[in-house]
Tab-separated table of C-alpha atoms and ligand atoms in Angstrom:
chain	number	residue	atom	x	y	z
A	8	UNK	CA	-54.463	-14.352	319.684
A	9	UNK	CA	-53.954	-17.850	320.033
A	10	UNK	CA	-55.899	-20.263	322.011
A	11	UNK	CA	-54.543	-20.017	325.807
A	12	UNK	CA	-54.813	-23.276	327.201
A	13	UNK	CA	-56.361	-23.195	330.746
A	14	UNK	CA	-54.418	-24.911	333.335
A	15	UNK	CA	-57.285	-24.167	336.325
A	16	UNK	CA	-59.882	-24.875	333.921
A	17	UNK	CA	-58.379	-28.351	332.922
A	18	UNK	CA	-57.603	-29.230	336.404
A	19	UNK	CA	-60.890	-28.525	337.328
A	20	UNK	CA	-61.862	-31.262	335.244
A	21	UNK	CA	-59.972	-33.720	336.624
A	22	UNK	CA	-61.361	-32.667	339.924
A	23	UNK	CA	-64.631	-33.656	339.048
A	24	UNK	CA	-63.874	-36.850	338.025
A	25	UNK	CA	-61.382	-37.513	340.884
A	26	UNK	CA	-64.774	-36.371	343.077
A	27	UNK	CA	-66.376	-39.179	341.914
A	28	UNK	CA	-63.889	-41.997	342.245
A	29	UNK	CA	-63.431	-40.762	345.409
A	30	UNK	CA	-67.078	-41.594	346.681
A	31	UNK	CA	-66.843	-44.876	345.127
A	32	UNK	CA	-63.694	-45.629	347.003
A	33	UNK	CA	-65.287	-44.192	350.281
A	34	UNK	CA	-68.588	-46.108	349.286
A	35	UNK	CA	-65.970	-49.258	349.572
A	36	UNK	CA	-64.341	-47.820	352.975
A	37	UNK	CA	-61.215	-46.451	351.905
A	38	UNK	CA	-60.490	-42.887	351.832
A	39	UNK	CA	-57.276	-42.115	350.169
A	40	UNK	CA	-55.141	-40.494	352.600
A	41	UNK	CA	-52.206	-38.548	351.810
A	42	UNK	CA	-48.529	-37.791	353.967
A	43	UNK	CA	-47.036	-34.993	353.035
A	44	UNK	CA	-43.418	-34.715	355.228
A	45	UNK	CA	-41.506	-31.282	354.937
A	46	UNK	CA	-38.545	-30.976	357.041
A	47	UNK	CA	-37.228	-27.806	357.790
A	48	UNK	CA	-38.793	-24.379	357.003
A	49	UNK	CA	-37.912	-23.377	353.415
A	50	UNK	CA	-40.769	-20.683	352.615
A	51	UNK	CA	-41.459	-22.096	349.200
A	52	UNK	CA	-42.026	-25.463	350.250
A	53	UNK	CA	-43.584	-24.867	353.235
A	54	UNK	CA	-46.324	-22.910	350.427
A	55	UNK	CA	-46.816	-25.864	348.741
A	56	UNK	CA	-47.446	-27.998	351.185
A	57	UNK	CA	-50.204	-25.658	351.955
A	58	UNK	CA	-51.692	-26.333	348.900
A	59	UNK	CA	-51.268	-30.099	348.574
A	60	UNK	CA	-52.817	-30.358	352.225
A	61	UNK	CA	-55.752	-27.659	351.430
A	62	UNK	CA	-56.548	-29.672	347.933
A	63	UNK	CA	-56.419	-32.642	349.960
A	64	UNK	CA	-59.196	-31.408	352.227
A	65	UNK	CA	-61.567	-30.185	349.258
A	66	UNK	CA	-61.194	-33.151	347.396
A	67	UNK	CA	-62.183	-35.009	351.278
A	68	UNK	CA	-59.274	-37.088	351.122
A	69	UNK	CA	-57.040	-37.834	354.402
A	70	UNK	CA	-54.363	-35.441	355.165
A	71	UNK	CA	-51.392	-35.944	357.119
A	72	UNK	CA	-49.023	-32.615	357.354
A	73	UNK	CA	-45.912	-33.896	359.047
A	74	UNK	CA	-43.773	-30.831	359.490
A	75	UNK	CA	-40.411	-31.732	360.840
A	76	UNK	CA	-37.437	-29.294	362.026
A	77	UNK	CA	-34.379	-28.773	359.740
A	78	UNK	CA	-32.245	-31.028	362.323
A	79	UNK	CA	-34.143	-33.853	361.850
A	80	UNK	CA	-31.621	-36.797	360.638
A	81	UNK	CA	-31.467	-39.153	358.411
A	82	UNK	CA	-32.119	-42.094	360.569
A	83	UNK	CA	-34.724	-39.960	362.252
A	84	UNK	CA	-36.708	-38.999	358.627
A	85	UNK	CA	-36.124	-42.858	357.649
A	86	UNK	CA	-37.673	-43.840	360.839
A	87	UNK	CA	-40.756	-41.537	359.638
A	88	UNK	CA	-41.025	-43.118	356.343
A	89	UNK	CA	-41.379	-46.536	357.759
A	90	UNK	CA	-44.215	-45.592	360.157
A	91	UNK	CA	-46.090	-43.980	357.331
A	92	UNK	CA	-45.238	-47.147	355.074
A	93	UNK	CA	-46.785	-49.442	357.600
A	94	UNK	CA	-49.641	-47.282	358.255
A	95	UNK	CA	-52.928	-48.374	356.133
A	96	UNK	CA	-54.368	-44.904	356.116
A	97	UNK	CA	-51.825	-43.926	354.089
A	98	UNK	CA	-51.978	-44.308	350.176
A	99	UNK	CA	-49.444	-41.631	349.309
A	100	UNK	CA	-46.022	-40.425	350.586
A	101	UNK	CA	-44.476	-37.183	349.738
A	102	UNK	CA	-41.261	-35.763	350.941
A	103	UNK	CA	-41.054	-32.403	349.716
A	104	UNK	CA	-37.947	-31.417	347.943
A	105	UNK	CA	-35.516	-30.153	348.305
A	106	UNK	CA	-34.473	-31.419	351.636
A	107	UNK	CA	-31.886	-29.890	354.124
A	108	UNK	CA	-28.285	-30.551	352.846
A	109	UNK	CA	-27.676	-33.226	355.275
A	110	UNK	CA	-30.563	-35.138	354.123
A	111	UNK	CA	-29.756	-38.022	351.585
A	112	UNK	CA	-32.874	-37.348	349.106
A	113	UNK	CA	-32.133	-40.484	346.835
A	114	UNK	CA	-32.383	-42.650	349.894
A	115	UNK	CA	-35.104	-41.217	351.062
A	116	UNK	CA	-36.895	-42.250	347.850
A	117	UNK	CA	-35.405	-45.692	348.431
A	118	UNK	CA	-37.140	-46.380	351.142
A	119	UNK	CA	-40.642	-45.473	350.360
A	120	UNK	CA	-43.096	-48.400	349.413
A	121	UNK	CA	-43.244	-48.088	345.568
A	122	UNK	CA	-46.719	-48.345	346.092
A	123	UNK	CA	-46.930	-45.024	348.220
A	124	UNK	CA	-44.414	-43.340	345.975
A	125	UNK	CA	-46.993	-40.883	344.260
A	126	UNK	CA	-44.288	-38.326	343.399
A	127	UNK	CA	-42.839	-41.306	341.110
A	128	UNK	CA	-39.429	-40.934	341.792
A	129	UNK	CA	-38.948	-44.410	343.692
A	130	UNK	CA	-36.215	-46.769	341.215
A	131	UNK	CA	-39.179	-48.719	340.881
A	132	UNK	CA	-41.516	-46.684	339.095
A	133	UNK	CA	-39.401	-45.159	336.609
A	134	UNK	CA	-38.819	-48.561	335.576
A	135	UNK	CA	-42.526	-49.231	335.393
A	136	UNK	CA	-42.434	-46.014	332.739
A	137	UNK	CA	-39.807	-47.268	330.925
A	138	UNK	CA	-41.526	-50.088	330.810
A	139	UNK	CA	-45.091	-49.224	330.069
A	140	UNK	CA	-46.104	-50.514	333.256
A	141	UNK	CA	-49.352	-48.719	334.093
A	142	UNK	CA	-49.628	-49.826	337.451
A	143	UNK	CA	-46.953	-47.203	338.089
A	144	UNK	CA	-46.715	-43.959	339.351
A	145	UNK	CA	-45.539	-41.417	336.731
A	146	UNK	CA	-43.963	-38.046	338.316
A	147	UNK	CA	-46.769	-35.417	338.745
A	148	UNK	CA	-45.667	-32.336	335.999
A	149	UNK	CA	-45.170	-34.600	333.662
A	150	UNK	CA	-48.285	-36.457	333.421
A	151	UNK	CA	-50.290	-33.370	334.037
A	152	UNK	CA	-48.212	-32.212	330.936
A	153	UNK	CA	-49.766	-34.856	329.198
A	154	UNK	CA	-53.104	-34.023	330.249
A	155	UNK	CA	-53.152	-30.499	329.112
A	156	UNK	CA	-52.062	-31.413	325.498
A	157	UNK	CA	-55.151	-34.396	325.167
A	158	UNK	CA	-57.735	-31.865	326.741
A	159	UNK	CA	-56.822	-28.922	324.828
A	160	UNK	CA	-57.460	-31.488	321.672
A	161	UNK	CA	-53.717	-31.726	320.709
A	162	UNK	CA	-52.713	-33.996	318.474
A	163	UNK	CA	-49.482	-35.719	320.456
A	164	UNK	CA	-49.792	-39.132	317.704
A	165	UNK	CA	-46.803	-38.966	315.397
A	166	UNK	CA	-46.561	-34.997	316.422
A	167	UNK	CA	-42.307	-34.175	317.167
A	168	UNK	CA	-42.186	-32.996	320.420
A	169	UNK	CA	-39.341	-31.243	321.321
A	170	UNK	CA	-38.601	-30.979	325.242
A	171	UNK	CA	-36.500	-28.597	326.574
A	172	UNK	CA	-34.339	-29.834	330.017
A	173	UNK	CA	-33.479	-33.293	331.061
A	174	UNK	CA	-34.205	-33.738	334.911
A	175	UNK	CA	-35.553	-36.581	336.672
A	176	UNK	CA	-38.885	-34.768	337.813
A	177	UNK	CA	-39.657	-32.747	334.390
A	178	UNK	CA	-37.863	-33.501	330.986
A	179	UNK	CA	-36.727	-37.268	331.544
A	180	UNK	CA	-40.042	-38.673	332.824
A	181	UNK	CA	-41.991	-36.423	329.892
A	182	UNK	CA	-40.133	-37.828	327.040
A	183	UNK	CA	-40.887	-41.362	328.341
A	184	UNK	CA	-44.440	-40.672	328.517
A	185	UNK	CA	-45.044	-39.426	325.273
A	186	UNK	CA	-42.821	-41.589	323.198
A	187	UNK	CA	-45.020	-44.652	325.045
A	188	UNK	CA	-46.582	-47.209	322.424
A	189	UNK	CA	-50.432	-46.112	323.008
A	190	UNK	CA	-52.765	-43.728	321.715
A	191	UNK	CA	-51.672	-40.857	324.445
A	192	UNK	CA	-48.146	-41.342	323.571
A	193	UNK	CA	-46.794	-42.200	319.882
A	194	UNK	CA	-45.152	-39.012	319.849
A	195	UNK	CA	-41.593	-38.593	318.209
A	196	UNK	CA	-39.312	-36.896	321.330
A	197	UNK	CA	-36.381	-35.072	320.859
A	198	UNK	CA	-34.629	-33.751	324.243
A	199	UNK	CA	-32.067	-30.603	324.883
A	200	UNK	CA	-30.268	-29.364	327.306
A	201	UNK	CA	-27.458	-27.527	328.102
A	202	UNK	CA	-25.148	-28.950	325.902
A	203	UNK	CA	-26.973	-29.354	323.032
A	204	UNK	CA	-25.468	-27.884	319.273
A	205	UNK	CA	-27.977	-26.324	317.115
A	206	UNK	CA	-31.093	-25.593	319.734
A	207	UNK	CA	-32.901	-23.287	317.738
A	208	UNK	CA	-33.074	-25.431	315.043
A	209	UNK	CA	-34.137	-28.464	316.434
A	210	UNK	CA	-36.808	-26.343	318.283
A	211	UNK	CA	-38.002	-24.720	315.425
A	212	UNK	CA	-38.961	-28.313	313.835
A	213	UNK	CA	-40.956	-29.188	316.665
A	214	UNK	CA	-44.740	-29.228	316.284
A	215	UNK	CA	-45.107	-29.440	320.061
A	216	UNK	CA	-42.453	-27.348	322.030
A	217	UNK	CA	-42.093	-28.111	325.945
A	218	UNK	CA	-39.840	-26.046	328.059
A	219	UNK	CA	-39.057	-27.144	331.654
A	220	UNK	CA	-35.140	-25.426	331.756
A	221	UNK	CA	-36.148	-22.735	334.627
A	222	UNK	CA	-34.454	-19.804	332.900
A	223	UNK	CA	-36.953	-17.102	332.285
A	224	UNK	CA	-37.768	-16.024	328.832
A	225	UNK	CA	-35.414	-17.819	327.290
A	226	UNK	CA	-38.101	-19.612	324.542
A	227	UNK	CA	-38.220	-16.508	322.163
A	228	UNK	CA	-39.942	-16.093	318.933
A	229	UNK	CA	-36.980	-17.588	316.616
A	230	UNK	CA	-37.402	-20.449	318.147
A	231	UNK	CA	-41.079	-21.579	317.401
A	232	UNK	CA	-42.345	-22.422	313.922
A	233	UNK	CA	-45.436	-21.164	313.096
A	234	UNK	CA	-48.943	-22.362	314.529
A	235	UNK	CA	-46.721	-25.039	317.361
A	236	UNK	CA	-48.106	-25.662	320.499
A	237	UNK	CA	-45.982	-24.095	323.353
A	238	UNK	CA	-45.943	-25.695	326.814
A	239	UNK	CA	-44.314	-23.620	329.618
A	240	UNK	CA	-43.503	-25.450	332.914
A	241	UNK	CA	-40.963	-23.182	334.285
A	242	UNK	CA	-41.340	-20.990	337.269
A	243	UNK	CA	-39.208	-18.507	337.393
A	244	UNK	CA	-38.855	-15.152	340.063
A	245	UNK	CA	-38.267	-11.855	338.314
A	246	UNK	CA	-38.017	-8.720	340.422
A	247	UNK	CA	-40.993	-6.023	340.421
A	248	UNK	CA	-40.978	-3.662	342.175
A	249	UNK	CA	-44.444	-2.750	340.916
A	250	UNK	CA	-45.740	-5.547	342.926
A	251	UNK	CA	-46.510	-5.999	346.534
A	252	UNK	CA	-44.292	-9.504	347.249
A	253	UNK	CA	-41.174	-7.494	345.144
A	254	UNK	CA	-41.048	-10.042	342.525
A	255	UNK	CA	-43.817	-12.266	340.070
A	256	UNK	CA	-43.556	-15.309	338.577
A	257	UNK	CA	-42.354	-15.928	334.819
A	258	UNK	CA	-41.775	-18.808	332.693
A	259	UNK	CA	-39.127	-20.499	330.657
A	260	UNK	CA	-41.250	-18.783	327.804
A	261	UNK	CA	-41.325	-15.117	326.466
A	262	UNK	CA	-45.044	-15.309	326.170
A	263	UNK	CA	-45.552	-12.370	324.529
A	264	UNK	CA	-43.834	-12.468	321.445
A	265	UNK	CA	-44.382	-16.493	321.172
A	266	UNK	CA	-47.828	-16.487	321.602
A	267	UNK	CA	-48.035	-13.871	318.309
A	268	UNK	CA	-46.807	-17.134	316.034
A	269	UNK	CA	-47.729	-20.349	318.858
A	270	UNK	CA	-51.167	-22.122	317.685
A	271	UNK	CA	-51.776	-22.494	321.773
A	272	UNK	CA	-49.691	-21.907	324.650
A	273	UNK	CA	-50.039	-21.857	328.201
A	274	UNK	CA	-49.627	-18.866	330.455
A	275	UNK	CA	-47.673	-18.978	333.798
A	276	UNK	CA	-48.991	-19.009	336.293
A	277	UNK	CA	-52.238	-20.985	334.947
A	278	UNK	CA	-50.346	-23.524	333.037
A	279	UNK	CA	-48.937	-26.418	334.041
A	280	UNK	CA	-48.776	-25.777	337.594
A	281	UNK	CA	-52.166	-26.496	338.372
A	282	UNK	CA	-52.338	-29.808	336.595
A	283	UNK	CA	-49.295	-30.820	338.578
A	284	UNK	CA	-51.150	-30.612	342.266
A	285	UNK	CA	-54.181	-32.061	339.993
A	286	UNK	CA	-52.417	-34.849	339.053
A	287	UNK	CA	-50.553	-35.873	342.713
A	288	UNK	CA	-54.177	-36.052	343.875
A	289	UNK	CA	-54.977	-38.394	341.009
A	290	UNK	CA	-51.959	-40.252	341.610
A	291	UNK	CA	-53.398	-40.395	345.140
A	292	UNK	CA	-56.604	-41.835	344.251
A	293	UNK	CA	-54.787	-44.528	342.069
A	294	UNK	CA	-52.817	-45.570	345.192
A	295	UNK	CA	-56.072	-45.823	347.202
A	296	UNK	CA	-57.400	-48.020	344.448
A	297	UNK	CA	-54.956	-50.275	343.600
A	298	UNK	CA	-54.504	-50.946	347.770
A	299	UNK	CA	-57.496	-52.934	347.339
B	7	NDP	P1	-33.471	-28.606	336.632
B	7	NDP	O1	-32.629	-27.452	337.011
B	7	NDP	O2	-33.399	-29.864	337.404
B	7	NDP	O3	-33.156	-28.967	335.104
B	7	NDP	C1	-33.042	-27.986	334.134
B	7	NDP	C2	-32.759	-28.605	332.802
B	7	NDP	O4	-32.707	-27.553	331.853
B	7	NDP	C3	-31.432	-29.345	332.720
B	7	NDP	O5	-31.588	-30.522	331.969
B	7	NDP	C4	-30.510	-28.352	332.021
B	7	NDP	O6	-29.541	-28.944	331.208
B	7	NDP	C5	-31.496	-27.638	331.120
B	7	NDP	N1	-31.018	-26.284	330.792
B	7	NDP	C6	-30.646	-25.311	331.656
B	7	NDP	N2	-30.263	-24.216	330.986
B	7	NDP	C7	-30.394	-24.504	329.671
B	7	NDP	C8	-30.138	-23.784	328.485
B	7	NDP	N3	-29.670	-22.540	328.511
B	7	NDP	N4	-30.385	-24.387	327.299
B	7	NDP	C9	-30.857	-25.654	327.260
B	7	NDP	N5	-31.111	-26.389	328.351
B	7	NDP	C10	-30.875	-25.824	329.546
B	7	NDP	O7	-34.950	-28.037	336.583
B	7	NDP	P2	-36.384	-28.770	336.771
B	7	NDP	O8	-36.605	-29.743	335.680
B	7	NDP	O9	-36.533	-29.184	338.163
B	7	NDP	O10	-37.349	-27.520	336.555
B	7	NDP	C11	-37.374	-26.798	335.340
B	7	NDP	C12	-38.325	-25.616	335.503
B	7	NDP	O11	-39.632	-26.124	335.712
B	7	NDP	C13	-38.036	-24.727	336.709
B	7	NDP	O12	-38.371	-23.382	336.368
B	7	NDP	C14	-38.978	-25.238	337.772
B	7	NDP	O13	-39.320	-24.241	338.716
B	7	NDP	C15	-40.155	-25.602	336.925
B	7	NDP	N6	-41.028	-26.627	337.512
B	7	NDP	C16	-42.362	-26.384	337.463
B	7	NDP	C17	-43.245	-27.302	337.954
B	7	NDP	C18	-44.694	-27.004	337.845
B	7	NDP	O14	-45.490	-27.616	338.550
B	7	NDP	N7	-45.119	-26.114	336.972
B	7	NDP	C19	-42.790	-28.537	338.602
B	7	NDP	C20	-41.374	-28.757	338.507
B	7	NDP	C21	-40.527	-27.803	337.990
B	7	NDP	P3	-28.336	-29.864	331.800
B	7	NDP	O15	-28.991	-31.169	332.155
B	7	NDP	O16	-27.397	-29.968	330.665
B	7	NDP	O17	-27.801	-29.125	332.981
């Protein structure tokens, strides 16, 4: 059996240590409040909100649930973002995605304050990754990515890491982060997608394979080399009838044949997702800090 890495473990980790910034921050006055804005009443979002505002609470940060209705407007969720931009108990903005269709997402990230932008989408700080700019925010899965691989005691230095998927919030921001000059980057990155020739080979080379393509399964056997570290970030809904909700959650990841030849993988759920609602609160904290 290979060595399963432990997403709720790992986060727990960070928990501790985000406990104890946080007491030094509130020793100093500030208590890092998050906004969390969902507008309209998409089930799945509406869940995660849940969780962001429940961690929120045991963590003893500030919480701000706006819940808007799916006619809100533009002008009207623009009007929102400026309030909570000009409000100083506010370190971090979040409007959940996706939007109703009438909503103009990219704008939306526009207009937060780069400094509130803790999702890391805002223009601003993917330049600050591109440009090794620590004072930026880097999107959530990907740094808590990151995280998993350098607590699990994976070597990313030199390693070829081969990401699957090339989005904004997963595979783009990923390979930036661990190509970075430093000693938590210095990895070599190769990135498919759809259209790439000869997948299964370039996959197969990798010594660290990351899949964020949200297509259950598809990472089989054939395309691992022996003893690589797997990283699963899909979620993916696959009916069951055998279960009470009708359906469970699967990754991008056939984990039972891969983990026969991976040298450590992550299970989903328990994986990545976790270290993603870890790592927003971290990216929280960091906002709260560097307000000062
Ligand atoms: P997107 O749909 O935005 O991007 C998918 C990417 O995968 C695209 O680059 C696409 O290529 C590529 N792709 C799709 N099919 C294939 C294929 N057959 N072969 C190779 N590449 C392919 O997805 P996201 O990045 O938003 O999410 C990916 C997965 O990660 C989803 O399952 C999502 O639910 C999950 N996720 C999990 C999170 C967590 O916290 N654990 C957080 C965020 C996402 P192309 O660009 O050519 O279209």
């Amino acid at each position: 059996m290979p060595n399963l890495i432990d997403g709720r473990a790992i986060a727990e980790k960070v928990y501790v240590d985000l406990r104890r910034e946080i007491a030094e921050l509130k020793a100093q006055g500030i208590t890092p409040g998050l906004a969390v804005v969902l507008v309209g009443d998409d089930p799945a979002s509406r869940a995660y909100v849940r969780s962001k505002d429940k961690m929120c609470r045991e963590l003893g940060l500030h919480s701000l649930k706006l819940e808007l209705p799916a006619s809100t407007t533009q002008t009207e969720l623009l009007n929102r973002v400026e309030q909570l931009n000009a409000d100083a108990s506010i370190h971090g903005i979040l409007v959940q995605s996706p939007p109703p269709v009438h909503i103009d997402e990219a704008a939306i990230v526009r207009a937060l304050d780069p400094r509130k932008d803790v999702d890391g989408f805002h223009p601003e700080n993917v330049a600050k990754l591109v440009l090794e700019d620590a004072t930026g925010f880097v999107p959530c899965t990907p740094l808590g990515v990151q995280r998993l691989l350098i607590e699990s005691s994976v070597n990313i230095n030199g390693a070829h890491v081969v990401v699957l998927g090339r989005s904004m919030i997963v595979g783009k921001p990923l390979a930036l982060l661990l190509m970075q000059k430093n000693a938590e980057g210095n990895a070599t990155v190769t990135v498919v997608h759809s259209r790439s020739r000869d997948l299964v080979e370039i996959t197969r080379s990798a010594d660290i394979i990351i899949a964020a393509i949200g297509r259950a399964g598809f990472v089989k056997i054939d395309h691992v080399r022996q003893d690589a570290v797997v990283i699963d970030v899909g979620i993916n809904r696959v009916d069951d009838a055998a279960t009470e909700r009708g359906y469970r959650l699967v990754g991008d990841v056939a984990f039972d044949e891969v983990s026969k030849k991976a040298s450590a993988i992550t299970p989903v759920p328990g994986g990545v997702g976790p270290m993603t609602i870890a790592m927003l609160m971290s990216n929280t904290v960091k906002a709260a800090r560097q307000s000062l």
